[in-house]
Short mmCIF file of C-alpha atoms in Angstrom, two decimals:
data_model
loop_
_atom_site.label_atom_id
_atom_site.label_comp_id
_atom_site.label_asym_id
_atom_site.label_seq_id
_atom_site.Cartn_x
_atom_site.Cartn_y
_atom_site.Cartn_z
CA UNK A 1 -15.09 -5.82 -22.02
CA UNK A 2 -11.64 -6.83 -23.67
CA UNK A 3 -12.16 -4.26 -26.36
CA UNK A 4 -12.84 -1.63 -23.54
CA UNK A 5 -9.60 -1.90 -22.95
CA UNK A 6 -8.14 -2.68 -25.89
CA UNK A 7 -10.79 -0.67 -28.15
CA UNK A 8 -8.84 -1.62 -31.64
CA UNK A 9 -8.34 -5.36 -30.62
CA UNK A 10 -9.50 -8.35 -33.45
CA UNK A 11 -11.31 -10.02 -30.68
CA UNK A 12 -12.16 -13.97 -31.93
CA UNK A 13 -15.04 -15.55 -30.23
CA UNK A 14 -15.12 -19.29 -29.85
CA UNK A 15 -18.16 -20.92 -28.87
CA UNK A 16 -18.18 -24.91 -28.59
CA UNK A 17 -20.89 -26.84 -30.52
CA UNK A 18 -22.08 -28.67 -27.08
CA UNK A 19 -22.06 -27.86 -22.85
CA UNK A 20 -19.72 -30.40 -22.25
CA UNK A 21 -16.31 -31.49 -21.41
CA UNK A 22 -15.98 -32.54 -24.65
CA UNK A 23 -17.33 -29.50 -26.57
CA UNK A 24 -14.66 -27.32 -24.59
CA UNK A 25 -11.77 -29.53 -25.16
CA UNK A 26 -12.59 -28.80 -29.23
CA UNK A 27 -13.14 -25.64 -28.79
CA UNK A 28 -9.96 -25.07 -27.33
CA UNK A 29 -7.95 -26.97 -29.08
CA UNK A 30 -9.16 -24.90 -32.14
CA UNK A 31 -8.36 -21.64 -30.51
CA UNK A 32 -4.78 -23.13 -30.24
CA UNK A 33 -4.77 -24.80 -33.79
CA UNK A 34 -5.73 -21.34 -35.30
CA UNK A 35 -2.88 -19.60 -32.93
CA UNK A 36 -4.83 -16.24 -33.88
CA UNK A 37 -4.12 -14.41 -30.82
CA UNK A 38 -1.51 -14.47 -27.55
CA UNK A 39 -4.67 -13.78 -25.20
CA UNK A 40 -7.23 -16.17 -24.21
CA UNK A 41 -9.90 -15.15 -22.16
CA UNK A 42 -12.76 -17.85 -20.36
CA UNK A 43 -15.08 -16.08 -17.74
CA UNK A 44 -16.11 -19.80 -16.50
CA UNK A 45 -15.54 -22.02 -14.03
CA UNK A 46 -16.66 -24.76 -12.21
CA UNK A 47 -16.43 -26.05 -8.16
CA UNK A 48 -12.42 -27.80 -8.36
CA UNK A 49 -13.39 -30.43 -5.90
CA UNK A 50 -16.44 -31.87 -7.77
CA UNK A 51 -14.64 -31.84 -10.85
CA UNK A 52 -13.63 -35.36 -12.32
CA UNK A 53 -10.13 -36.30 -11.99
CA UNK A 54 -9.93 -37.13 -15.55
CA UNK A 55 -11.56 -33.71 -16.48
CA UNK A 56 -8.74 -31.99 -14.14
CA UNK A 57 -6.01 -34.29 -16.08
CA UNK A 58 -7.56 -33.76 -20.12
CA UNK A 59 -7.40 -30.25 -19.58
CA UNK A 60 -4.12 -29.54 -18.09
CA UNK A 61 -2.68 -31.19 -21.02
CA UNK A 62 -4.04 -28.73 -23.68
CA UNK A 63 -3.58 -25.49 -20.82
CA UNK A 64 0.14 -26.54 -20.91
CA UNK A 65 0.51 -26.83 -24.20
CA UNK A 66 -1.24 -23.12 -24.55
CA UNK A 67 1.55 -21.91 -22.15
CA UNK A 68 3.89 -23.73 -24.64
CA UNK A 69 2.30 -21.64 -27.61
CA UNK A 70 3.15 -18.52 -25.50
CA UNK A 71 -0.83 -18.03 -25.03
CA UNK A 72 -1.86 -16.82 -21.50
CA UNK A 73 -5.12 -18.01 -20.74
CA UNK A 74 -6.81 -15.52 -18.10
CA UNK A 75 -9.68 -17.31 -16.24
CA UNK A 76 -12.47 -15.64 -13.74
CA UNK A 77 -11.57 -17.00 -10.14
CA UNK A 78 -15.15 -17.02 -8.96
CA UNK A 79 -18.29 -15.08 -7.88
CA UNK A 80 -18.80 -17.34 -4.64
CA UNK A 81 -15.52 -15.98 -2.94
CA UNK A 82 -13.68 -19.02 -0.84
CA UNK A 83 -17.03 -20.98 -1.34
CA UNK A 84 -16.31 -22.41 -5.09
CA UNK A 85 -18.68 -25.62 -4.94
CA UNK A 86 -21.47 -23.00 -3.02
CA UNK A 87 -22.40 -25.68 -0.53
CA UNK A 88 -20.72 -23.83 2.91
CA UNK A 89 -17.29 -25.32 1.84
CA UNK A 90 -13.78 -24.49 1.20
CA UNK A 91 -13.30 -24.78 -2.61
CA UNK A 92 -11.51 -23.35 -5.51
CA UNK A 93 -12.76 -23.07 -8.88
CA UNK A 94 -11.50 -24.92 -12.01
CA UNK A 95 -9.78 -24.29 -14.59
CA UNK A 96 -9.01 -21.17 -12.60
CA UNK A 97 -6.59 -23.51 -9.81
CA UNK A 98 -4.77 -24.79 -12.86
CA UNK A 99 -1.03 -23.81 -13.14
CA UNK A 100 -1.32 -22.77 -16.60
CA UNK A 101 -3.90 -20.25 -16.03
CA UNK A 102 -3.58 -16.60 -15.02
CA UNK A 103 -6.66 -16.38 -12.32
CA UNK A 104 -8.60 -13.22 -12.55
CA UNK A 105 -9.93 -12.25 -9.06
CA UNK A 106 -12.05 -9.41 -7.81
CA UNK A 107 -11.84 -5.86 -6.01
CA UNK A 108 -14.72 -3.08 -5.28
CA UNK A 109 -13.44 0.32 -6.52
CA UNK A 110 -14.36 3.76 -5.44
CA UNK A 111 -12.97 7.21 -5.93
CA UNK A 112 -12.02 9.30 -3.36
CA UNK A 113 -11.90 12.88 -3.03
CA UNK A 114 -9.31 14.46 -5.50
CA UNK A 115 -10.07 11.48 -7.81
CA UNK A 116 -7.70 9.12 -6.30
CA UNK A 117 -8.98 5.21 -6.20
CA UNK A 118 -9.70 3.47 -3.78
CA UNK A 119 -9.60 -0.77 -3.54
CA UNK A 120 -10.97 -3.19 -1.21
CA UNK A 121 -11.22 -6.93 -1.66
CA UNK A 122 -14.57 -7.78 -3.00
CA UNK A 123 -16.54 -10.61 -1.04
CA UNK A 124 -17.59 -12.60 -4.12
CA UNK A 125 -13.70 -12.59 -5.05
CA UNK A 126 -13.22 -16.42 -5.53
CA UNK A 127 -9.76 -17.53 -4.10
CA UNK A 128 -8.58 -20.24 -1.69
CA UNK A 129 -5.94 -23.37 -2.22
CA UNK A 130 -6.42 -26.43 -4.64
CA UNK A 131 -6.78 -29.81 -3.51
CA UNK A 132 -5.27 -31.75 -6.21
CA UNK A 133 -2.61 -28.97 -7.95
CA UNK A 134 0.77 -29.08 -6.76
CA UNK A 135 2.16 -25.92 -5.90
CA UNK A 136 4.27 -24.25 -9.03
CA UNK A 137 7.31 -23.25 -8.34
CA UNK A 138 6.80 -19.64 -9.08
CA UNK A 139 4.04 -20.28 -5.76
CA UNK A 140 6.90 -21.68 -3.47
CA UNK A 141 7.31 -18.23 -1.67
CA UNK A 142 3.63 -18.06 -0.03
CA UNK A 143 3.53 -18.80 3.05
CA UNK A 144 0.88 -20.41 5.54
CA UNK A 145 -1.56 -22.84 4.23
CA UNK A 146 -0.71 -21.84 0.77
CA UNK A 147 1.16 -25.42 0.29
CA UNK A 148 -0.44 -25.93 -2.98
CA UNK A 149 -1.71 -24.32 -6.11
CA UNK A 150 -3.74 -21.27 -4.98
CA UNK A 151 -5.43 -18.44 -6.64
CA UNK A 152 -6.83 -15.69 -7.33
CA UNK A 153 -3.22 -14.28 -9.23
CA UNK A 154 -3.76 -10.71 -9.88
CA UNK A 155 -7.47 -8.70 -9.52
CA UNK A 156 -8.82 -5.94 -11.12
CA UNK A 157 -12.63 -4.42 -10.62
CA UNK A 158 -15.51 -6.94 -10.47
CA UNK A 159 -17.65 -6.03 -7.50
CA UNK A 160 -21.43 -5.12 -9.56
CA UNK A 161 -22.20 -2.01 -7.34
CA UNK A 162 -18.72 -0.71 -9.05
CA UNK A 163 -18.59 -2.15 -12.39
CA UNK A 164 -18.54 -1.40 -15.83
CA UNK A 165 -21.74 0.17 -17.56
CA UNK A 166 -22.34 -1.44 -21.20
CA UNK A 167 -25.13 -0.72 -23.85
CA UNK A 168 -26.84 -4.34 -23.96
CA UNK A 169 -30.05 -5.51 -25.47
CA UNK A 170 -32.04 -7.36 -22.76
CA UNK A 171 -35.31 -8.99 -24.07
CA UNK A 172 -35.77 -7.10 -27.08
CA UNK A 173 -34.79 -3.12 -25.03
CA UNK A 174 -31.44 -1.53 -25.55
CA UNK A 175 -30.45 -0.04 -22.60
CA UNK A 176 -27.19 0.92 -20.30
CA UNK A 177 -26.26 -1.62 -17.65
CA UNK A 178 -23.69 -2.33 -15.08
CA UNK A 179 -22.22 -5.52 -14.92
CA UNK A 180 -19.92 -6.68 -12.55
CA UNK A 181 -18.05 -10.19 -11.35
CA UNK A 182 -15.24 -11.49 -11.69
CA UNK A 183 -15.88 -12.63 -15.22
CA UNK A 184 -16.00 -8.95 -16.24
CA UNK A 185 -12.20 -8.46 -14.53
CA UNK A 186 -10.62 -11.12 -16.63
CA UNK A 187 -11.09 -10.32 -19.72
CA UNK A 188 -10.15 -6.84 -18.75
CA UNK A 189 -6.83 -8.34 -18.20
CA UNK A 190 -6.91 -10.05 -21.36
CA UNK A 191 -7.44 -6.66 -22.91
CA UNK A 192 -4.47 -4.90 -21.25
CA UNK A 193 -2.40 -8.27 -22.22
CA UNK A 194 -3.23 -7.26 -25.96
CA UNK A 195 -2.27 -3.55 -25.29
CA UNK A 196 1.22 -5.50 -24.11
CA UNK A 197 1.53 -7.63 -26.91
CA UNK A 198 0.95 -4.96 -29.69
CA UNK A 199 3.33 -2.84 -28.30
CA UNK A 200 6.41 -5.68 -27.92
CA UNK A 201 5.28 -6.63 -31.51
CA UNK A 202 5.95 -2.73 -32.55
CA UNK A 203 9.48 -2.78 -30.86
CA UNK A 204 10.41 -6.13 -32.77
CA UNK A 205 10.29 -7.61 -29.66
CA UNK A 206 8.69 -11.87 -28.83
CA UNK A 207 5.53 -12.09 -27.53
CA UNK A 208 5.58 -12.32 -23.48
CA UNK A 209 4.57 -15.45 -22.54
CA UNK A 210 3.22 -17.06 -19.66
CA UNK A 211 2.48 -13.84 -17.19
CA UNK A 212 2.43 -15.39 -13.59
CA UNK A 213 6.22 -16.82 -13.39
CA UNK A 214 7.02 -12.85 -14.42
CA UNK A 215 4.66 -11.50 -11.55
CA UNK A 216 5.66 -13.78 -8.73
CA UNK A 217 9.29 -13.37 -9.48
CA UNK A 218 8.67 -9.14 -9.14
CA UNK A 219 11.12 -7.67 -6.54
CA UNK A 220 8.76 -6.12 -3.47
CA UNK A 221 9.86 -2.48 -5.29
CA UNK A 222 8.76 -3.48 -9.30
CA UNK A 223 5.53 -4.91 -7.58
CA UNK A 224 4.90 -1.66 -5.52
CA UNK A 225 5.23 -0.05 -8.54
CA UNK A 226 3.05 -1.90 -10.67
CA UNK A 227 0.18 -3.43 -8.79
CA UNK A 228 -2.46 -1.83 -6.32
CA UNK A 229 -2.44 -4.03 -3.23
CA UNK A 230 -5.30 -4.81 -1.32
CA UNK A 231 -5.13 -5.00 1.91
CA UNK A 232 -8.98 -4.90 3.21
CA UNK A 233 -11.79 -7.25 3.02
CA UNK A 234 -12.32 -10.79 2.53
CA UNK A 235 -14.24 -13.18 0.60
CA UNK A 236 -15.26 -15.72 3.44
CA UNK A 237 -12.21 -18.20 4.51
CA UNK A 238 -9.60 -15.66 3.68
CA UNK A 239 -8.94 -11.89 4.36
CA UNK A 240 -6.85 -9.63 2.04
CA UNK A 241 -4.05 -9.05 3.38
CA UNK A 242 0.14 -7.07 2.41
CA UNK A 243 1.23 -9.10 -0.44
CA UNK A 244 -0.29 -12.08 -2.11
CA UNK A 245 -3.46 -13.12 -0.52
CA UNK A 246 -6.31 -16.15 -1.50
CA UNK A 247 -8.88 -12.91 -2.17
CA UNK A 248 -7.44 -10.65 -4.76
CA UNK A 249 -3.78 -12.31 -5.58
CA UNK A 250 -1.30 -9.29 -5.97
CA UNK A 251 -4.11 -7.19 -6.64
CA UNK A 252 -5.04 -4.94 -9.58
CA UNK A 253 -2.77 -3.26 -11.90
CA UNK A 254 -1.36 0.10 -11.79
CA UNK A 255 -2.13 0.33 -15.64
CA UNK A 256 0.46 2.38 -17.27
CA UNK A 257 3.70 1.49 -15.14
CA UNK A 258 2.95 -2.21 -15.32
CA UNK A 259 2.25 -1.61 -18.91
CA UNK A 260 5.85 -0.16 -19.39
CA UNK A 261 7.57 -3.03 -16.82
CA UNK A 262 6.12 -5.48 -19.27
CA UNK A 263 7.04 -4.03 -22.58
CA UNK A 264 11.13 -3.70 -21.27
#
């Protein structure tokens, strides 16, 4: 889904040797040791508040020092919208509430008539506020509840009844599909991010570094300009609302002028 994007992208997969905290820390800290790439993309998460403290605290360490590396690290928000832990509660997902991580939420698109599209907040979007992440500072500006670290950031398509179609083998048949979640909107992003980097490497210009300080520091016009804001729907706690909202962030790109804002 990166490459559907970014269709001429050398996309490295990393796979870890075990399913467990351990086997993610080494895989990631071989993604940075190899520094092969400016884009990370991980469409998984887990329920923040059941998450070990020491889990939380191991892997902020090696997310800032990908932030450090100039790597942005774009992270699904969630399929259970404001319901991360999927017990009836109030939760955000991890690693997506970390501060070093550009979260990836979800919107349902449609086309209207004279092809123009159309975006509501999709109700699996995860989003909501962290319980143990300060606020960034790049955060201070939301307003309410938002008194700590809260996601989604940005959102692009992820609802399955409008997703992507892919040629996938299942059980031995090839055969079109359409996937959807929010897991299929990150590495979208990631994609695009590629597109971004290529062309800043063309110009002779550095790599852009960690993306959400850039977004949330956008002046109401540039954001206009560049993002698609969603303003319907909700994903359980939380309703999309003008602005930044705990369903689909800023909302989705508008592709080619964000493209060019970035590349400046």
């Amino acid at each position: 889904l990166a490459g559907l994007i970014a269709p001429g992208a050398n996309i490295h997969v990393y796979a870890s040797a075990e399913n467990s905290h351990a086997g993610e820390m080494f895989m990631f800290t071989s993604i940075l040791d190899d520094d092969l790439a400016k884009v990370i993309n991980y469409s998984w998460g887990r329920c923040e508040n059941l998450t070990p403290a020491e889990y939380l605290h191991e892997d902020s360490k090696i997310y800032a020092r990908a932030v450090a590396q100039g790597v942005n690290i774009m992270v699904a928000s969630g399929d259970n919208g404001s319901d991360g832990c999927k017990n009836n509660t109030v939760s955000a997902d991890w690693p997506s509430a970390s501060v070093y991580i550009v979260s990836v939420g979800g919107t349902t698109a449609t086309v209207l008539p004279g092809n123009r599209l159309h975006e509501i907040a999709w109700s699996g979007s995860g989003g909501g506020i962290s319980t143990n992440i300060e606020s960034p500072f790049w955060q201070n500006n939301l307003k309410g509840p938002f008194s700590k670290r809260s996601i989604p950031d940005v959102s692009f398509n992820a609802d399955p009844n409008s997703g992507e179609s892919i040629w996938t083998t299942v059980r031995g048949v090839s055969t079109w599909m359409k996937v959807g979640g929010t897991s299929m909107a990150s590495p979208q992003w990631s994609g695009f991010l590629a597109l971004v980097g290529e062309m800043r490497a063309s110009q002779g210009k550095n790599t852009i570094g960690y993306i959400n300080p850039i977004i949330y520091a956008m002046t109401p016009q540039s954001r206009a300009e560049t993002f698609h804001d969603t303003t319907f729907g909700g994903n359980g706690a939380f309703i999309a609302s003008s602005g930044w909202d705990a369903v689909t962030g800023w909302g989705s790109m508008q592709a080619d002028s964000l493209f060019q804002y970035m590349i400046q």
